Amino acid sequence: MKPAPFTRHVPHTVDEAVKILSEVAPQDGRVLAGGQSLVPIMAFRMARPAHLVDINEVAGLDKLKVENGKLIIGARVRHAAFHKPVTPGPLGALLSNVVRNIAHYPIRMRGTFCGSLAHADPASEWCLTAATLDAELVAKSVRGERVIAAKDFFGGIMSTALDEDELLAEARLPDLPAGTTSGFNEFNRRAGDFALAASLAVYRLDGGKMTDVRVGLGGVEDRPRRIAEAEQALQGQPPGDAVFRAAAQAAARAVDPLEDNQTSAEYRRDLTRAVVRRALEQANT
Ligand SMILES: Cc1cc2nc3c(=O)[nH]c(=O)nc-3n(C[C@H](O)[C@H](O)[C@H](O)COP(=O)(O)OP(=O)(O)OC[C@H]3O[C@@H](n4cnc5c(N)ncnc54)[C@H](O)[C@@H]3O)c2cc1C
């Protein structure tokens, strides 16, 4: 099928983009970023926006740099930008480890980091990264700018705190201190598919014990989140098999997994145990 008819707008500044968005949002006008999620659902006519606000020529949205201890990722920054570390420290390594799990190479060349957050698939690797690292999301509209914490941004399956006329202009991730280590693991049935479960584990060693522990989980519940029970099992402990298994078990107990016609909640709970343990093991290598 072909998409229903629509008008494409091509603003060149953020002010212009949010002005058009405010005018067309009531007619289901939407932002077009990489088009890797929006265009397929338009082709299936599951979405019929009358207007698309194409942000690919908006100046300044290609920013990708560390400022004041935060990595700024503008709305035009594509997944492929992270194939190589974007900063020399642990954050650059973490992002280039995660990115290779997203879809396939051609999709990574077009799809954007912020587009993934705005789309809010519960299994998205970038949504999991944003939740685990407590990202700040910067939303702009004709009313001004607001900064939304990742824990308040994801509202459920493909649902966010963005208003219909808001542009997610940039995401900010904390630049991780030297000595931070991380591991990522996901399970899917075919390479390139969305994960049935994914985990990102991050910690730093202080005197041989884990500190600043973060354990994030995606694909299991309706939104990605940090799992406090797993983090508590690790904090202040030396890394090792027994404590990793205890944390994975704590995560499996803590979750309320989604079910679908192919995957039971119990299966996703088992996957939770596996991906959390494997992410922690990778962080420890
Ligand atoms: C075969 C296939 C496999 C895939 N596998 C994965 C996978 O394993 N993991 C994964 O995470 N993703 C996967 N994707 C999705 C892909 O990563 C998309 O690139 C991503 O979800 C959306 O980014 P985009 O820039 O293409 O957004 P678009 O498709 O342009 O937009 C998606 C939605 O977000 C809105 N939007 C986009 N940018 C903004 C913004 N800045 N502000 C406000 N709203 C905005 C749009 O209006 C639209 O509603 C897959 C896609 C395909 C086709």
Tab-separated table of C-alpha atoms and ligand atoms in Angstrom:
chain	number	residue	atom	x	y	z
A	1	MET	CA	0.000	0.000	0.000
A	2	LYS	CA	0.953	3.628	-0.351
A	3	PRO	CA	0.561	6.264	2.381
A	4	ALA	CA	-2.547	8.423	2.478
A	5	PRO	CA	-1.942	11.902	0.990
A	6	PHE	CA	0.002	14.340	3.171
A	7	THR	CA	1.744	17.699	2.982
A	8	ARG	CA	5.462	17.797	3.791
A	9	HIS	CA	6.837	20.909	5.457
A	10	VAL	CA	10.584	21.574	5.459
A	11	PRO	CA	11.515	24.153	8.113
A	12	HIS	CA	15.098	25.386	8.492
A	13	THR	CA	15.048	26.605	12.083
A	14	VAL	CA	13.687	25.210	15.337
A	15	ASP	CA	11.394	28.236	15.718
A	16	GLU	CA	9.940	27.623	12.274
A	17	ALA	CA	9.570	23.880	12.978
A	18	VAL	CA	7.668	24.325	16.256
A	19	LYS	CA	5.454	27.042	14.737
A	20	ILE	CA	4.396	24.723	11.906
A	21	LEU	CA	4.003	21.846	14.368
A	22	SER	CA	1.677	23.944	16.539
A	23	GLU	CA	-0.476	24.667	13.473
A	24	VAL	CA	-0.661	21.124	12.104
A	25	ALA	CA	-0.605	19.030	15.322
A	26	PRO	CA	-4.421	19.185	15.703
A	27	GLN	CA	-4.691	17.471	12.266
A	28	ASP	CA	-2.344	14.685	13.430
A	29	GLY	CA	0.632	16.566	12.009
A	30	ARG	CA	3.827	14.777	13.025
A	31	VAL	CA	7.565	15.224	13.080
A	32	LEU	CA	9.429	13.258	10.416
A	33	ALA	CA	12.972	12.410	11.546
A	34	GLY	CA	14.597	9.262	10.100
A	35	GLY	CA	11.238	7.870	8.942
A	36	GLN	CA	12.234	4.309	9.898
A	37	SER	CA	9.190	3.801	12.130
A	38	LEU	CA	6.784	6.442	10.844
A	39	VAL	CA	7.025	5.703	7.111
A	40	PRO	CA	6.280	1.950	7.435
A	41	ILE	CA	3.196	2.591	9.588
A	42	MET	CA	2.054	5.247	7.084
A	43	ALA	CA	2.575	2.767	4.249
A	44	PHE	CA	0.328	0.288	6.093
A	45	ARG	CA	-2.111	3.180	6.711
A	46	MET	CA	-1.915	2.539	10.445
A	47	ALA	CA	-1.102	6.277	10.638
A	48	ARG	CA	-2.532	8.891	8.283
A	49	PRO	CA	-0.976	12.205	9.262
A	50	ALA	CA	-2.181	15.017	7.013
A	51	HIS	CA	1.090	16.920	7.592
A	52	LEU	CA	4.699	15.925	8.194
A	53	VAL	CA	7.184	18.402	9.669
A	54	ASP	CA	10.458	17.147	8.206
A	55	ILE	CA	13.258	18.221	10.569
A	56	ASN	CA	16.120	16.971	8.406
A	57	GLU	CA	17.109	20.482	7.331
A	58	VAL	CA	16.667	22.231	10.671
A	59	ALA	CA	19.900	23.976	11.648
A	60	GLY	CA	21.527	23.015	14.942
A	61	LEU	CA	19.734	19.709	15.496
A	62	ASP	CA	22.833	17.759	14.412
A	63	LYS	CA	24.695	18.631	17.622
A	64	LEU	CA	26.640	15.735	19.128
A	65	LYS	CA	29.112	16.912	21.735
A	66	VAL	CA	29.902	16.938	25.436
A	67	GLU	CA	28.997	20.213	27.168
A	68	ASN	CA	29.101	20.773	30.936
A	69	GLY	CA	29.530	17.062	31.647
A	70	LYS	CA	26.647	15.981	29.412
A	71	LEU	CA	26.585	14.457	25.950
A	72	ILE	CA	24.115	16.469	23.863
A	73	ILE	CA	22.416	14.423	21.143
A	74	GLY	CA	20.415	16.595	18.727
A	75	ALA	CA	17.234	15.408	17.030
A	76	ARG	CA	18.969	14.821	13.674
A	77	VAL	CA	21.720	12.578	15.074
A	78	ARG	CA	21.368	9.145	13.500
A	79	HIS	CA	21.970	5.760	15.117
A	80	ALA	CA	25.023	5.255	12.879
A	81	ALA	CA	26.785	8.233	14.485
A	82	PHE	CA	27.487	5.923	17.445
A	83	HIS	CA	29.102	3.094	15.466
A	84	LYS	CA	32.421	4.568	16.613
A	85	PRO	CA	32.764	6.044	20.133
A	86	VAL	CA	31.540	9.641	20.133
A	87	THR	CA	33.536	10.473	23.268
A	88	PRO	CA	36.860	8.948	24.356
A	89	GLY	CA	35.529	7.818	27.791
A	90	PRO	CA	33.190	5.047	29.036
A	91	LEU	CA	30.022	6.673	27.633
A	92	GLY	CA	31.326	6.527	24.050
A	93	ALA	CA	32.198	2.844	24.538
A	94	LEU	CA	28.776	2.091	26.042
A	95	LEU	CA	26.890	3.729	23.161
A	96	SER	CA	28.937	2.003	20.454
A	97	ASN	CA	28.381	-1.334	22.206
A	98	VAL	CA	24.603	-0.774	22.327
A	99	VAL	CA	24.074	0.655	18.820
A	100	ARG	CA	25.064	-2.477	16.952
A	101	ASN	CA	21.983	-4.221	18.391
A	102	ILE	CA	19.582	-1.752	16.779
A	103	ALA	CA	17.852	-3.083	13.655
A	104	HIS	CA	20.046	-3.406	10.534
A	105	TYR	CA	22.730	-1.216	8.995
A	106	PRO	CA	20.489	0.671	6.480
A	107	ILE	CA	17.996	1.487	9.260
A	108	ARG	CA	20.817	2.737	11.494
A	109	MET	CA	21.927	5.080	8.689
A	110	ARG	CA	18.548	6.880	8.703
A	111	GLY	CA	16.893	6.361	12.100
A	112	THR	CA	17.643	8.897	14.827
A	113	PHE	CA	18.410	8.629	18.548
A	114	CYS	CA	15.669	11.128	19.453
A	115	GLY	CA	13.216	9.534	16.992
A	116	SER	CA	13.607	6.267	18.889
A	117	LEU	CA	12.844	8.019	22.184
A	118	ALA	CA	9.814	9.824	20.719
A	119	HIS	CA	8.521	6.568	19.209
A	120	ALA	CA	8.948	4.883	22.635
A	121	ASP	CA	8.902	1.237	21.669
A	122	PRO	CA	9.368	-0.569	25.028
A	123	ALA	CA	12.108	-2.718	23.453
A	124	SER	CA	14.097	0.178	21.965
A	125	GLU	CA	17.768	0.064	22.903
A	126	TRP	CA	18.037	3.868	23.065
A	127	CYS	CA	14.959	4.118	25.304
A	128	LEU	CA	16.624	1.600	27.625
A	129	THR	CA	19.869	3.594	27.514
A	130	ALA	CA	18.054	6.847	28.305
A	131	ALA	CA	16.184	5.252	31.225
A	132	THR	CA	19.277	3.539	32.653
A	133	LEU	CA	21.430	6.674	32.494
A	134	ASP	CA	18.666	9.038	33.681
A	135	ALA	CA	18.795	11.105	30.506
A	136	GLU	CA	17.268	14.570	30.281
A	137	LEU	CA	14.978	15.125	27.315
A	138	VAL	CA	14.584	18.649	25.989
A	139	ALA	CA	11.165	19.392	24.488
A	140	LYS	CA	10.526	22.592	22.508
A	141	SER	CA	7.284	24.154	21.362
A	142	VAL	CA	5.846	27.608	20.689
A	143	ARG	CA	5.342	27.841	24.469
A	144	GLY	CA	9.090	27.503	25.126
A	145	GLU	CA	11.362	24.742	26.376
A	146	ARG	CA	11.024	22.150	29.113
A	147	VAL	CA	13.376	19.442	30.327
A	148	ILE	CA	11.825	16.061	31.105
A	149	ALA	CA	13.593	13.380	33.172
A	150	ALA	CA	13.695	9.996	31.432
A	151	LYS	CA	11.776	8.358	34.296
A	152	ASP	CA	8.891	10.757	33.596
A	153	PHE	CA	9.225	10.677	29.791
A	154	PHE	CA	8.132	7.121	28.970
A	155	GLY	CA	4.428	6.694	29.610
A	156	GLY	CA	3.866	3.154	28.319
A	157	ILE	CA	3.870	1.380	24.971
A	158	MET	CA	4.634	4.042	22.342
A	159	SER	CA	3.547	6.759	24.707
A	160	THR	CA	5.610	9.672	26.018
A	161	ALA	CA	5.233	12.869	28.012
A	162	LEU	CA	5.633	14.925	24.816
A	163	ASP	CA	2.632	17.069	23.910
A	164	GLU	CA	1.432	16.702	20.321
A	165	ASP	CA	3.004	20.037	19.329
A	166	GLU	CA	6.355	19.426	21.065
A	167	LEU	CA	9.593	18.660	19.296
A	168	LEU	CA	12.111	16.515	21.138
A	169	ALA	CA	15.010	18.807	20.275
A	170	GLU	CA	17.789	16.979	22.092
A	171	ALA	CA	18.645	14.291	24.620
A	172	ARG	CA	21.323	14.792	27.266
A	173	LEU	CA	23.230	11.871	28.753
A	174	PRO	CA	25.589	12.207	31.729
A	175	ASP	CA	29.212	11.726	30.645
A	176	LEU	CA	30.311	8.732	32.739
A	177	PRO	CA	33.396	9.115	34.950
A	178	ALA	CA	36.640	7.313	34.130
A	179	GLY	CA	36.651	3.780	35.511
A	180	THR	CA	32.963	3.205	34.765
A	181	THR	CA	32.302	-0.124	33.089
A	182	SER	CA	29.173	-1.291	31.288
A	183	GLY	CA	27.644	-4.334	29.643
A	184	PHE	CA	24.632	-4.838	27.389
A	185	ASN	CA	22.712	-7.952	26.491
A	186	GLU	CA	19.500	-8.579	24.602
A	187	PHE	CA	17.574	-11.597	23.417
A	188	ASN	CA	15.667	-11.682	20.147
A	189	ARG	CA	14.620	-14.534	17.936
A	190	ARG	CA	16.286	-13.119	14.771
A	191	ALA	CA	19.198	-10.728	14.454
A	192	GLY	CA	17.913	-7.185	13.926
A	193	ASP	CA	14.488	-7.816	15.491
A	194	PHE	CA	13.267	-5.884	18.490
A	195	ALA	CA	14.423	-7.516	21.732
A	196	LEU	CA	12.120	-9.663	23.856
A	197	ALA	CA	14.295	-8.567	26.777
A	198	ALA	CA	17.364	-6.351	27.053
A	199	SER	CA	19.523	-5.145	29.914
A	200	LEU	CA	22.145	-2.451	30.326
A	201	ALA	CA	24.372	-2.673	33.417
A	202	VAL	CA	26.714	0.111	34.530
A	203	TYR	CA	28.974	0.404	37.575
A	204	ARG	CA	32.323	1.684	38.831
A	205	LEU	CA	34.758	-0.070	41.136
A	206	ASP	CA	35.809	1.667	44.335
A	207	GLY	CA	38.286	-0.364	46.397
A	208	GLY	CA	37.223	-3.487	44.498
A	209	LYS	CA	33.515	-2.948	45.270
A	210	MET	CA	30.752	-1.901	42.889
A	211	THR	CA	29.426	1.620	43.246
A	212	ASP	CA	27.201	3.953	41.179
A	213	VAL	CA	25.358	0.825	40.051
A	214	ARG	CA	22.698	1.084	37.379
A	215	VAL	CA	20.721	-1.871	36.043
A	216	GLY	CA	18.212	-1.060	33.310
A	217	LEU	CA	15.717	-3.401	31.692
A	218	GLY	CA	13.825	-3.004	28.407
A	219	GLY	CA	11.393	-5.052	26.349
A	220	VAL	CA	9.904	-6.807	29.375
A	221	GLU	CA	7.446	-4.250	30.754
A	222	ASP	CA	5.525	-1.505	28.936
A	223	ARG	CA	8.463	0.882	29.303
A	224	PRO	CA	12.167	0.600	30.120
A	225	ARG	CA	13.281	1.377	33.666
A	226	ARG	CA	16.019	0.946	36.253
A	227	ILE	CA	15.493	-2.046	38.536
A	228	ALA	CA	16.262	-0.827	42.072
A	229	GLU	CA	16.096	-4.346	43.569
A	230	ALA	CA	18.909	-5.551	41.294
A	231	GLU	CA	20.986	-2.425	41.922
A	232	GLN	CA	20.683	-2.885	45.705
A	233	ALA	CA	21.902	-6.487	45.411
A	234	LEU	CA	25.097	-5.238	43.733
A	235	GLN	CA	25.893	-1.932	45.421
A	236	GLY	CA	28.952	-2.208	47.700
A	237	GLN	CA	29.707	-5.828	46.677
A	238	PRO	CA	32.745	-7.082	44.759
A	239	PRO	CA	31.733	-8.198	41.242
A	240	GLY	CA	31.363	-11.951	40.754
A	241	ASP	CA	29.156	-14.783	39.609
A	242	ALA	CA	27.175	-15.254	42.841
A	243	VAL	CA	26.254	-11.591	43.258
A	244	PHE	CA	25.408	-11.258	39.553
A	245	ARG	CA	23.045	-14.233	39.829
A	246	ALA	CA	21.452	-12.757	42.952
A	247	ALA	CA	20.885	-9.428	41.157
A	248	ALA	CA	19.440	-11.183	38.105
A	249	GLN	CA	17.103	-13.151	40.362
A	250	ALA	CA	16.055	-9.948	42.147
A	251	ALA	CA	15.284	-8.336	38.765
A	252	ALA	CA	13.239	-11.346	37.638
A	253	ARG	CA	11.208	-11.164	40.855
A	254	ALA	CA	10.671	-7.402	40.545
A	255	VAL	CA	9.238	-7.206	37.037
A	256	ASP	CA	5.654	-7.346	35.811
A	257	PRO	CA	6.255	-8.758	32.312
A	258	LEU	CA	4.173	-8.096	29.199
A	259	GLU	CA	2.493	-11.056	27.533
A	260	ASP	CA	1.597	-11.560	23.886
A	261	ASN	CA	0.358	-14.469	21.814
A	262	GLN	CA	3.893	-15.808	21.330
A	263	THR	CA	5.550	-14.924	24.622
A	264	SER	CA	4.287	-15.642	28.111
A	265	ALA	CA	5.041	-13.485	31.140
A	266	GLU	CA	6.996	-16.385	32.676
A	267	TYR	CA	9.192	-16.643	29.580
A	268	ARG	CA	9.980	-12.916	29.741
A	269	ARG	CA	10.750	-13.314	33.448
A	270	ASP	CA	13.260	-16.060	32.585
A	271	LEU	CA	14.736	-13.833	29.893
A	272	THR	CA	15.054	-11.041	32.446
A	273	ARG	CA	17.191	-13.302	34.630
A	274	ALA	CA	19.385	-14.196	31.645
A	275	VAL	CA	19.904	-10.743	30.119
A	276	VAL	CA	20.635	-9.034	33.461
A	277	ARG	CA	23.238	-11.664	34.389
A	278	ARG	CA	24.847	-11.525	30.931
A	279	ALA	CA	24.977	-7.711	30.909
A	280	LEU	CA	26.697	-7.790	34.313
A	281	GLU	CA	29.137	-10.454	33.133
A	282	GLN	CA	30.021	-8.367	30.092
A	283	ALA	CA	30.611	-5.324	32.295
A	284	ASN	CA	33.037	-7.424	34.340
A	285	THR	CA	35.218	-8.504	31.376
B	1	LIG	C1	12.859	-3.608	10.210
B	1	LIG	C2	13.054	-2.645	11.351
B	1	LIG	C3	13.706	-3.084	12.498
B	1	LIG	C4	13.901	-2.213	13.580
B	1	LIG	N1	14.537	-2.676	14.688
B	1	LIG	C5	14.739	-1.843	15.719
B	1	LIG	C6	15.418	-2.276	16.882
B	1	LIG	O1	15.882	-3.409	16.987
B	1	LIG	N2	15.560	-1.396	17.904
B	1	LIG	C7	15.077	-0.104	17.826
B	1	LIG	O2	15.220	0.655	18.792
B	1	LIG	N3	14.469	0.335	16.722
B	1	LIG	C8	14.279	-0.492	15.665
B	1	LIG	N4	13.644	-0.021	14.567
B	1	LIG	C9	13.130	1.380	14.558
B	1	LIG	C10	14.216	2.370	14.186
B	1	LIG	O3	15.242	2.368	15.155
B	1	LIG	C11	13.692	3.797	14.043
B	1	LIG	O4	14.718	4.509	13.472
B	1	LIG	C12	13.304	4.528	15.317
B	1	LIG	O5	12.375	3.827	16.093
B	1	LIG	C13	12.615	5.849	15.016
B	1	LIG	O6	13.528	6.800	14.638
B	1	LIG	P1	13.288	7.674	13.343
B	1	LIG	O7	14.271	8.776	13.404
B	1	LIG	O8	13.325	6.802	12.146
B	1	LIG	O9	11.822	8.292	13.605
B	1	LIG	P2	10.576	8.475	12.644
B	1	LIG	O10	10.202	7.185	12.011
B	1	LIG	O11	10.811	9.637	11.735
B	1	LIG	O12	9.470	8.905	13.717
B	1	LIG	C14	8.945	7.977	14.650
B	1	LIG	C15	7.916	8.669	15.528
B	1	LIG	O13	8.555	9.589	16.422
B	1	LIG	C16	8.147	10.935	16.147
B	1	LIG	N5	9.364	11.753	16.202
B	1	LIG	C17	10.554	11.475	15.595
B	1	LIG	N6	11.479	12.384	15.944
B	1	LIG	C18	10.857	13.251	16.789
B	1	LIG	C19	11.303	14.398	17.497
B	1	LIG	N7	12.572	14.824	17.427
B	1	LIG	N8	10.408	15.056	18.266
B	1	LIG	C20	9.112	14.623	18.373
B	1	LIG	N9	8.654	13.527	17.731
B	1	LIG	C21	9.512	12.850	16.937
B	1	LIG	C22	7.498	10.898	14.773
B	1	LIG	O14	6.529	11.916	14.612
B	1	LIG	C23	6.906	9.508	14.753
B	1	LIG	O15	5.668	9.496	15.446
B	1	LIG	C24	13.437	-0.859	13.478
B	1	LIG	C25	12.814	-0.403	12.316
B	1	LIG	C26	12.622	-1.280	11.273
B	1	LIG	C27	11.947	-0.771	10.014
